PDB file of C-alpha atoms in Angstrom:
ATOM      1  CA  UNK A   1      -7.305   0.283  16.359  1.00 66.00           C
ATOM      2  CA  UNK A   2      -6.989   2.563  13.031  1.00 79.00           C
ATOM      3  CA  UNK A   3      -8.839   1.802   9.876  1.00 88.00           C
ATOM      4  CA  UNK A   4      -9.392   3.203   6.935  1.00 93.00           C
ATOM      5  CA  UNK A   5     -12.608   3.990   4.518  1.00 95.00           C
ATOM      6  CA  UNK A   6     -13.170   4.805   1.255  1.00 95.00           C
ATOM      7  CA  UNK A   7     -16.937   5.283   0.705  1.00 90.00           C
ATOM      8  CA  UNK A   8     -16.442   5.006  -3.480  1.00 94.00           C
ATOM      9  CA  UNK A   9     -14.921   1.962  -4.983  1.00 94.00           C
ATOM     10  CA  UNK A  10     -14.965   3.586  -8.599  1.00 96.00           C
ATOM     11  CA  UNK A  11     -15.197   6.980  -9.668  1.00 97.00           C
ATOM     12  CA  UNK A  12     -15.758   7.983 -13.493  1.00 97.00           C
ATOM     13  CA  UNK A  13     -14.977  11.875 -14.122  1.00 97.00           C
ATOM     14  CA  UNK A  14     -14.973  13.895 -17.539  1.00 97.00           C
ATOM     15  CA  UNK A  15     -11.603  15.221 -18.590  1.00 97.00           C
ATOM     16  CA  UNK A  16     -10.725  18.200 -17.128  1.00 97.00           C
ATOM     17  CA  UNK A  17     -13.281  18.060 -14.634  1.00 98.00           C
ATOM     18  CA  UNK A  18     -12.638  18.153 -10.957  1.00 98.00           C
ATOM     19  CA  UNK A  19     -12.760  15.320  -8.797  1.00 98.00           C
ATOM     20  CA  UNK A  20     -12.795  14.535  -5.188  1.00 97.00           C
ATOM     21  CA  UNK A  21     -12.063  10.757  -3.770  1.00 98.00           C
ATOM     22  CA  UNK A  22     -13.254  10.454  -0.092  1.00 97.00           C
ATOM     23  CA  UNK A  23     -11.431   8.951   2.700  1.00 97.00           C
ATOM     24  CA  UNK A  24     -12.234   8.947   6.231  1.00 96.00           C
ATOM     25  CA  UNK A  25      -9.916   7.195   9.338  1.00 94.00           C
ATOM     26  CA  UNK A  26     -10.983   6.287  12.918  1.00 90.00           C
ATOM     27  CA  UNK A  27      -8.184   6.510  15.296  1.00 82.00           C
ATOM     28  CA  UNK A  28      -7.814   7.134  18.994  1.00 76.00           C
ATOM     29  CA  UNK A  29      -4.526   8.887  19.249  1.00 80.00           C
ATOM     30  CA  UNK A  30      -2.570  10.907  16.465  1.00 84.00           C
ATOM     31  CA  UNK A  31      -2.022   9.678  13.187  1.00 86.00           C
ATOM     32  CA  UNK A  32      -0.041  10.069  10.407  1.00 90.00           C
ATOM     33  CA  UNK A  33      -1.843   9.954   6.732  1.00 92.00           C
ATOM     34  CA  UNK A  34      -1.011   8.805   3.111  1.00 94.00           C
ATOM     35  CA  UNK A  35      -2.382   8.271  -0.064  1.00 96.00           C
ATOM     36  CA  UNK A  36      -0.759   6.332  -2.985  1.00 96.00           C
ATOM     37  CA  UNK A  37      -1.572   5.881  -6.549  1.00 96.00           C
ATOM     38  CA  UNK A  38      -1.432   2.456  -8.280  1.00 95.00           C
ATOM     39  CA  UNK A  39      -1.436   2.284 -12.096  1.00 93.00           C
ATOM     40  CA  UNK A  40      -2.347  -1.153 -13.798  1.00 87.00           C
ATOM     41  CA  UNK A  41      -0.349  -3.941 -12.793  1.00 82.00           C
ATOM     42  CA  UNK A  42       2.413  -1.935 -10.740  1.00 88.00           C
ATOM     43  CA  UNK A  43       2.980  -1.248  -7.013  1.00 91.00           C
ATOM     44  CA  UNK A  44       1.713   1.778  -5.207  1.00 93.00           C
ATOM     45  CA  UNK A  45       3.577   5.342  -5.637  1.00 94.00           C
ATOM     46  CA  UNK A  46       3.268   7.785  -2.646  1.00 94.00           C
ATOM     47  CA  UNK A  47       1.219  10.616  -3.996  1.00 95.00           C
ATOM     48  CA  UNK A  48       1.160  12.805  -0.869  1.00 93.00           C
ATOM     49  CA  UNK A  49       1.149  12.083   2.888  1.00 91.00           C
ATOM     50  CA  UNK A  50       0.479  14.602   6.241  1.00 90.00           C
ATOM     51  CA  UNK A  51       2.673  14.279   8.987  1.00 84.00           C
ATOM     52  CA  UNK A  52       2.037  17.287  10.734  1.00 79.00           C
ATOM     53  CA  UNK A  53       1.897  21.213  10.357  1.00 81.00           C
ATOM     54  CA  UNK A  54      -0.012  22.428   7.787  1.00 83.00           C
ATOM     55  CA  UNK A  55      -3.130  20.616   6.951  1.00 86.00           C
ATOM     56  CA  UNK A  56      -3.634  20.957   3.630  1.00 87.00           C
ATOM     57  CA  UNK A  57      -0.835  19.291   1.635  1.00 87.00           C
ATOM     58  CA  UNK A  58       0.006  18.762  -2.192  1.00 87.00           C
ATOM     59  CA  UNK A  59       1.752  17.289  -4.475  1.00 88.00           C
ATOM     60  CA  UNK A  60       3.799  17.502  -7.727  1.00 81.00           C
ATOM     61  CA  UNK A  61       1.238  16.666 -10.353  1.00 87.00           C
ATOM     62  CA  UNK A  62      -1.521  18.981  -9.019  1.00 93.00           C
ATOM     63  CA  UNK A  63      -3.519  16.850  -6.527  1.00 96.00           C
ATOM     64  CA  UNK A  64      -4.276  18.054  -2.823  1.00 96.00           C
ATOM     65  CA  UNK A  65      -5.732  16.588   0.339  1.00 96.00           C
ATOM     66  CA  UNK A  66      -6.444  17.992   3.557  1.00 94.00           C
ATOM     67  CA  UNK A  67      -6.412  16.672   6.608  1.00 93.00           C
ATOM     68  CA  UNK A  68      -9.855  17.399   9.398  1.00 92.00           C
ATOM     69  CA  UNK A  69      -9.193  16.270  12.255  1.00 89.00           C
ATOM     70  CA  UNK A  70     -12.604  17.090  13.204  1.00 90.00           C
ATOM     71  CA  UNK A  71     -14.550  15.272  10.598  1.00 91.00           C
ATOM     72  CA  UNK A  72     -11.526  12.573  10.811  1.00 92.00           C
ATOM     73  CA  UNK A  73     -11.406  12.885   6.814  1.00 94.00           C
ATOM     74  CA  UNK A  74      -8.206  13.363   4.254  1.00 96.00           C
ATOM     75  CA  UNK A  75     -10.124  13.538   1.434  1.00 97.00           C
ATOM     76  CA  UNK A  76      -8.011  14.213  -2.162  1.00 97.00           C
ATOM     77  CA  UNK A  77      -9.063  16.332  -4.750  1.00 97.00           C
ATOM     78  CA  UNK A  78      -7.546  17.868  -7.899  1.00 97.00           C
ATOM     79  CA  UNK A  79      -9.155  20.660  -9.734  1.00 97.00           C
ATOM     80  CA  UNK A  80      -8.936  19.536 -13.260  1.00 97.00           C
ATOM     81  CA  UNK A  81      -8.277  16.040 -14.319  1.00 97.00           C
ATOM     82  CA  UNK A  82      -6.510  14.112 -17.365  1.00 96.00           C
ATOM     83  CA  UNK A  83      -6.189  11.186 -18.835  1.00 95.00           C
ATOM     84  CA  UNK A  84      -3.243  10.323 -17.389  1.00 94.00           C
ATOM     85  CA  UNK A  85      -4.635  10.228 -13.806  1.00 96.00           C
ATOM     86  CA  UNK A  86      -6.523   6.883 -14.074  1.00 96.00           C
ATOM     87  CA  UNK A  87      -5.556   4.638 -12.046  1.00 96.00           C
ATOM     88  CA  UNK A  88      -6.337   3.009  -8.127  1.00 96.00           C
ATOM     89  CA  UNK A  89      -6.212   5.995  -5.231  1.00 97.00           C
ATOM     90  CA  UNK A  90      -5.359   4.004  -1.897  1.00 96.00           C
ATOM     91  CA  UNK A  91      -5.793   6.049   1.272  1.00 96.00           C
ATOM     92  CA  UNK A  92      -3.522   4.861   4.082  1.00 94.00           C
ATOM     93  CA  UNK A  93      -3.603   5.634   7.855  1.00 91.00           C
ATOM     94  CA  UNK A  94      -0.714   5.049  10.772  1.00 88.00           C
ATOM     95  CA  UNK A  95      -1.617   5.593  14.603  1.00 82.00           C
ATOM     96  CA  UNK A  96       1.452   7.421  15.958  1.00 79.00           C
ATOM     97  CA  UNK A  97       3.887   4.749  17.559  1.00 74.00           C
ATOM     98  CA  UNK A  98       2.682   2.263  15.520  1.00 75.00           C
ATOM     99  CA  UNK A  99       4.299   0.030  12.831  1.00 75.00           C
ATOM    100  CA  UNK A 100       1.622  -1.257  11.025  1.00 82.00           C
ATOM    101  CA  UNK A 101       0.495   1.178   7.808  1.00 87.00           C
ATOM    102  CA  UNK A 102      -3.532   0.027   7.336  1.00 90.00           C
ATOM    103  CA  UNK A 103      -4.943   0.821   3.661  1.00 93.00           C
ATOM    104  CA  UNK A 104      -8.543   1.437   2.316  1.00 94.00           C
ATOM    105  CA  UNK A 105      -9.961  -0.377   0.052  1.00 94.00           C
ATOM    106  CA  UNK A 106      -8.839   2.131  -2.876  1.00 95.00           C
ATOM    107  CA  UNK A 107     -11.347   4.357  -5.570  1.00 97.00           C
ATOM    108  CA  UNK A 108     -10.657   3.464  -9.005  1.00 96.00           C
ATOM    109  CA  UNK A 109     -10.568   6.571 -10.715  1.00 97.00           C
ATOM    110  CA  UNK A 110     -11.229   6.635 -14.558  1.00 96.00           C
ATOM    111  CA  UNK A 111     -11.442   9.469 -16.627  1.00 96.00           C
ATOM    112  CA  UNK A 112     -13.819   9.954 -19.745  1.00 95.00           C
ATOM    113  CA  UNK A 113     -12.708  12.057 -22.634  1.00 93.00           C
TER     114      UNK A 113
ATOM    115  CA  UNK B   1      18.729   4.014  -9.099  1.00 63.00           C
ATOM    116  CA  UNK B   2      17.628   2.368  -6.128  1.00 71.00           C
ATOM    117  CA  UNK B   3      14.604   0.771  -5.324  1.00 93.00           C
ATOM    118  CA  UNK B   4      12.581  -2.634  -4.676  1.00 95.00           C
ATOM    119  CA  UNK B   5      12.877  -5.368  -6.877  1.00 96.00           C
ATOM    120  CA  UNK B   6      10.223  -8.120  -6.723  1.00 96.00           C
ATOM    121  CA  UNK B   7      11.015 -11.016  -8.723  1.00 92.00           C
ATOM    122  CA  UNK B   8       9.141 -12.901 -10.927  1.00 92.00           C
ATOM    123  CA  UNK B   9       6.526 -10.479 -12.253  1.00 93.00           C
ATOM    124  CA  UNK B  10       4.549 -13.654 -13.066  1.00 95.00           C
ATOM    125  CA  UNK B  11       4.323 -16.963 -11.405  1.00 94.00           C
ATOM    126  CA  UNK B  12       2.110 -20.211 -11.907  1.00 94.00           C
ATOM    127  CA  UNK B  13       2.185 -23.286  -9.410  1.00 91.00           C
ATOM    128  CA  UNK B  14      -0.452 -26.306  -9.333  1.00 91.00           C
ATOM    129  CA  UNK B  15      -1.900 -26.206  -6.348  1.00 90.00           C
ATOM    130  CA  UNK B  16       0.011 -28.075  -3.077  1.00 90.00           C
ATOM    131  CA  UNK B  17       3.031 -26.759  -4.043  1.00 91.00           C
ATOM    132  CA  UNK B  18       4.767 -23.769  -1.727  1.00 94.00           C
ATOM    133  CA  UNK B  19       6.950 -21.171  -3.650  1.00 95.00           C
ATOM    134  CA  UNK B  20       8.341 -18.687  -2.805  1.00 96.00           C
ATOM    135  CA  UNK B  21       8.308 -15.022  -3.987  1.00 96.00           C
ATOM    136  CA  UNK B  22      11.900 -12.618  -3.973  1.00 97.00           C
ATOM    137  CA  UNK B  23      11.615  -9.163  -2.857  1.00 97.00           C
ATOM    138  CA  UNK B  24      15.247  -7.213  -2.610  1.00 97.00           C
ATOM    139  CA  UNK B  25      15.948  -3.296  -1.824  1.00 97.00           C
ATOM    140  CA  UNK B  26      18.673  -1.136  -2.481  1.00 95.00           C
ATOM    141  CA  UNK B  27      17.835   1.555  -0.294  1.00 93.00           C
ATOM    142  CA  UNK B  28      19.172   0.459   2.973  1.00 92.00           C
ATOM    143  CA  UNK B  29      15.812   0.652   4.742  1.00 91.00           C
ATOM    144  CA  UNK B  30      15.075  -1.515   7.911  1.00 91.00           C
ATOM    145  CA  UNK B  31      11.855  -2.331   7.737  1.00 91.00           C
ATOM    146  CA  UNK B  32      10.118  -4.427   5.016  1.00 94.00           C
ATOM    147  CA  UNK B  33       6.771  -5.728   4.722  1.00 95.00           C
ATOM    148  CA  UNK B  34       4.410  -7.902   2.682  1.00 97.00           C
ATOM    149  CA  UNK B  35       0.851  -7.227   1.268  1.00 96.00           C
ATOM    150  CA  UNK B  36      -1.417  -9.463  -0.743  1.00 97.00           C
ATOM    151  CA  UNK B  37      -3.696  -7.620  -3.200  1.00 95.00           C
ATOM    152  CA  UNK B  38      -6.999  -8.815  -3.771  1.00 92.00           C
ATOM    153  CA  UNK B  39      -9.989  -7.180  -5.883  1.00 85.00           C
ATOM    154  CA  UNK B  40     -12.199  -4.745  -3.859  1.00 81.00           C
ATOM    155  CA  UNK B  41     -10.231  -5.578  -0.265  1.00 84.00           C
ATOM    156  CA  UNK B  42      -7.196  -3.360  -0.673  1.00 88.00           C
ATOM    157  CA  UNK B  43      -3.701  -3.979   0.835  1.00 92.00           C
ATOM    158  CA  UNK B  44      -3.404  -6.396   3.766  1.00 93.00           C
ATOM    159  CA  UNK B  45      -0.675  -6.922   5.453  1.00 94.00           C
ATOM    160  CA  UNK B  46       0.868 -10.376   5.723  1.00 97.00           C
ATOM    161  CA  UNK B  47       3.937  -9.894   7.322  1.00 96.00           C
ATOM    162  CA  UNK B  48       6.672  -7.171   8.165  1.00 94.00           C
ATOM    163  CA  UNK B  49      10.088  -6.605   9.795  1.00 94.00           C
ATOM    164  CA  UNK B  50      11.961  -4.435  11.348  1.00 90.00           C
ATOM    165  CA  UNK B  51      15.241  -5.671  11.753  1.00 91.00           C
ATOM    166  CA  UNK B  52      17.814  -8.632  10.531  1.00 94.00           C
ATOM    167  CA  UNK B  53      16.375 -11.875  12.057  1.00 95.00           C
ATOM    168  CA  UNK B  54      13.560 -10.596  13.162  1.00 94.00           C
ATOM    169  CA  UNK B  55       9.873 -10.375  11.621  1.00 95.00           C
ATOM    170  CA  UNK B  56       5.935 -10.799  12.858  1.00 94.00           C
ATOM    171  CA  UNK B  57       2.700 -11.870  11.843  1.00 95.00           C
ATOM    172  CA  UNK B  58       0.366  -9.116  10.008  1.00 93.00           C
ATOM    173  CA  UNK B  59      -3.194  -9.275   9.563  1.00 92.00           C
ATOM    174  CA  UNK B  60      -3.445 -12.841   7.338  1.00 95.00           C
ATOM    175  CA  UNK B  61      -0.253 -14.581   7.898  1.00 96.00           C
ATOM    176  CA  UNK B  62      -1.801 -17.921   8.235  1.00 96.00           C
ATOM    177  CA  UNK B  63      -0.480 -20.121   5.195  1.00 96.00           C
ATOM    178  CA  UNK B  64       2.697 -17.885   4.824  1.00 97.00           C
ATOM    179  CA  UNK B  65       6.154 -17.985   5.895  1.00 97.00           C
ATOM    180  CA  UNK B  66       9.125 -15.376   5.862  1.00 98.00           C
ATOM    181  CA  UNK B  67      12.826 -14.850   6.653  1.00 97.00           C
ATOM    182  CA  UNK B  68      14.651 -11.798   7.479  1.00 97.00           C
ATOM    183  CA  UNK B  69      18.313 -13.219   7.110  1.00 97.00           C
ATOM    184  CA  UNK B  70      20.096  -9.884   5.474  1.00 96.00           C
ATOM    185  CA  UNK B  71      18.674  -6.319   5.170  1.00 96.00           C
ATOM    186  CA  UNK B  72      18.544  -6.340   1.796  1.00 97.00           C
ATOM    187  CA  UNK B  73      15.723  -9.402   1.177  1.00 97.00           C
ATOM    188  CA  UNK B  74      12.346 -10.217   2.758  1.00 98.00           C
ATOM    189  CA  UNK B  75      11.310 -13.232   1.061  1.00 98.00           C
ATOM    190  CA  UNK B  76       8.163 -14.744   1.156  1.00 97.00           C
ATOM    191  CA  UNK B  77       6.596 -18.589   0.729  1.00 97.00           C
ATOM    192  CA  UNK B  78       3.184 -19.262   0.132  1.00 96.00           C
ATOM    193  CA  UNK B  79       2.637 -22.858   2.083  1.00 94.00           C
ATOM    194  CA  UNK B  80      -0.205 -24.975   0.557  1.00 90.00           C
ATOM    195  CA  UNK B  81      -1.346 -24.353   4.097  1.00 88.00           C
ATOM    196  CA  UNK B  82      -2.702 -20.769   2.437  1.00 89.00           C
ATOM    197  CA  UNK B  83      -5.982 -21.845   0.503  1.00 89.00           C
ATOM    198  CA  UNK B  84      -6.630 -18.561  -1.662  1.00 91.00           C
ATOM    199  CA  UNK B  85      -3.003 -18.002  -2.863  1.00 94.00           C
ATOM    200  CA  UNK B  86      -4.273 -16.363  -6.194  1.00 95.00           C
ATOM    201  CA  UNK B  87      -3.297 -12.555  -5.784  1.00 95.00           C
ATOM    202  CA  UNK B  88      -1.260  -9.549  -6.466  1.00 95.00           C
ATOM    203  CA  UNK B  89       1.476  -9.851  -4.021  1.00 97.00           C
ATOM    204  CA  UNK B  90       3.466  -6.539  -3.088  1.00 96.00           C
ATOM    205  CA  UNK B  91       6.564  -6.188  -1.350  1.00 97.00           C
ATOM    206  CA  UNK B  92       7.547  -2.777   0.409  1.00 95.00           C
ATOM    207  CA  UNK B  93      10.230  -0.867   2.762  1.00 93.00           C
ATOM    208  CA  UNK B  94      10.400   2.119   4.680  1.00 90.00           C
ATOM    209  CA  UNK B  95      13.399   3.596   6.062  1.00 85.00           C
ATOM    210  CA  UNK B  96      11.869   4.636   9.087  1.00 66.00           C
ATOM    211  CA  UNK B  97      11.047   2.511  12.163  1.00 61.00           C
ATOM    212  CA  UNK B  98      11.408   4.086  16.411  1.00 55.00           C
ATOM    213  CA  UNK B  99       8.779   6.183  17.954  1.00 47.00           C
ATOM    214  CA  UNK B 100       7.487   8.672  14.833  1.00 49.00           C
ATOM    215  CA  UNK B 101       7.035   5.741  12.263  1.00 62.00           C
ATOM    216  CA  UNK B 102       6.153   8.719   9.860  1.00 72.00           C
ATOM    217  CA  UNK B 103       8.274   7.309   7.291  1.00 80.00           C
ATOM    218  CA  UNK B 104       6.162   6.558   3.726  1.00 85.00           C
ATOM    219  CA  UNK B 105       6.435   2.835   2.392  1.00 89.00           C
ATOM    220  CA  UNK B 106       8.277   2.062  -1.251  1.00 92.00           C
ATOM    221  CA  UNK B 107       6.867  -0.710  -3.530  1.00 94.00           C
ATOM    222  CA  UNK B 108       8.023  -2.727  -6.038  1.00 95.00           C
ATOM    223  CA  UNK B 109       5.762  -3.458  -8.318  1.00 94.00           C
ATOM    224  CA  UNK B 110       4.570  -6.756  -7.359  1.00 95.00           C
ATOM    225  CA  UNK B 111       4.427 -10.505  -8.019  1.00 96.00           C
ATOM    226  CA  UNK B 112       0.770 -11.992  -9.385  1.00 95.00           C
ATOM    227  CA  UNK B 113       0.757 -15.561  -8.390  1.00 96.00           C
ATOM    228  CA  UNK B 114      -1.942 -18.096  -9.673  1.00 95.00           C
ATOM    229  CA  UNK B 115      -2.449 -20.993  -8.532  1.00 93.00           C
ATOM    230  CA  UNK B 116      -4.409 -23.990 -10.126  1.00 90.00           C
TER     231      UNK B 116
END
């Protein structure tokens, strides 16, 4: 069965800083991998996801994860944060053939100016 | 624009009462799915479905009921069955269902119930 962890339920960073949020899976067969962003009291946003291909993949507003299949880990990172980046980092995992999306338990990221 | 409208944004019921939360999309996906929110647990899944008429149980459907009657709406009730219905309730859709299932998930930005 997949699951999800996040080892760090809150992560405080200095502006423009760089920051890493950890996520590690355990799967048996192939999976796909997400991870959203929630800001306070909304839904989640899909902030990048790995299907297949190339294993490091980014997105719009500068953040990055890459996927090891060896370590089992898709761990995000971004090299300089702002302000605007707080908010609740949910990493997501689906076993290929499989309906079901399973989340972590998220890393709430604040920033400190 | 289209998207997933979860209706209300706030909601109060005394407790032994069952309501029921709306959850509508515009996007002509086939699957939908419910999550409850809870501090420090994540997302878990409550229900989902795939198709018209048909739905099944998630990971803490006891206490919680659903209908899949057109594509557009997944609603769901909260039975007084369901003895922690205080959450952050999240509705989603993805277009994607068959063998790949690589499609992402779309939220609407949720329903917090409390019950007292």
């Amino acid at each position: 069965a997949q699951s999800v962890t996040q080892l760090d339920s809150q992560v405080p960073v200095f502006e423009e800083a760089p920051v890493e949020l950890r996520c590690n899976y355990s799967s048996s067969v192939s999976v796909y991998l997400f991870w959203y962003v929630q800001y306070p009291n909304q839904g989640l946003q899909l902030l990048l996801k790995y299907l297949s291909g190339s294993t490091l993949v980014e997105s719009i507003n500068g953040f990055e994860a890459e996927f090891n299949k060896s370590q089992t880990s898709f761990h995000l990172r971004k090299p300089s944060v702002h302000i605007s980046d707080t908010a609740e980092y949910f990493c997501a995992v689906r076993d290929f053939g499989n309906e079901k999306l399973t989340f972590g338990t998220g890393t709430r990221l604040t920033i400190i100016p | 624009d289209g998207g997933i409208t979860q209706s209300p944004k706030y909601l109060f019921r005394k407790e032994g009462q069952n309501v029921t939360l709306s959850c509508e999309q515009n996007l002509n996906h086939d699957a939908m799915y419910w999550y409850r929110q809870d501090p420090g647990q994540g997302l878990r899944l409550i229900y989902y479905s795939q198709i018209v008429n048909d739905f099944q149980k998630g990971d803490i459907a006891e206490g919680y009921s659903v209908s899949r009657e057109k594509k557009e709406s997944f609603p769901l009730t909260v039975t007084s069955a369901q003895k922690n219905p205080t959450a952050f309730y999240l509705c989603a859709s993805s277009a994607g269902t068959g063998n790949s299932y690589n499609s992402p998930l779309h939220f609407g930005n949720g329903t917090r119930l409390t019950v007292t």
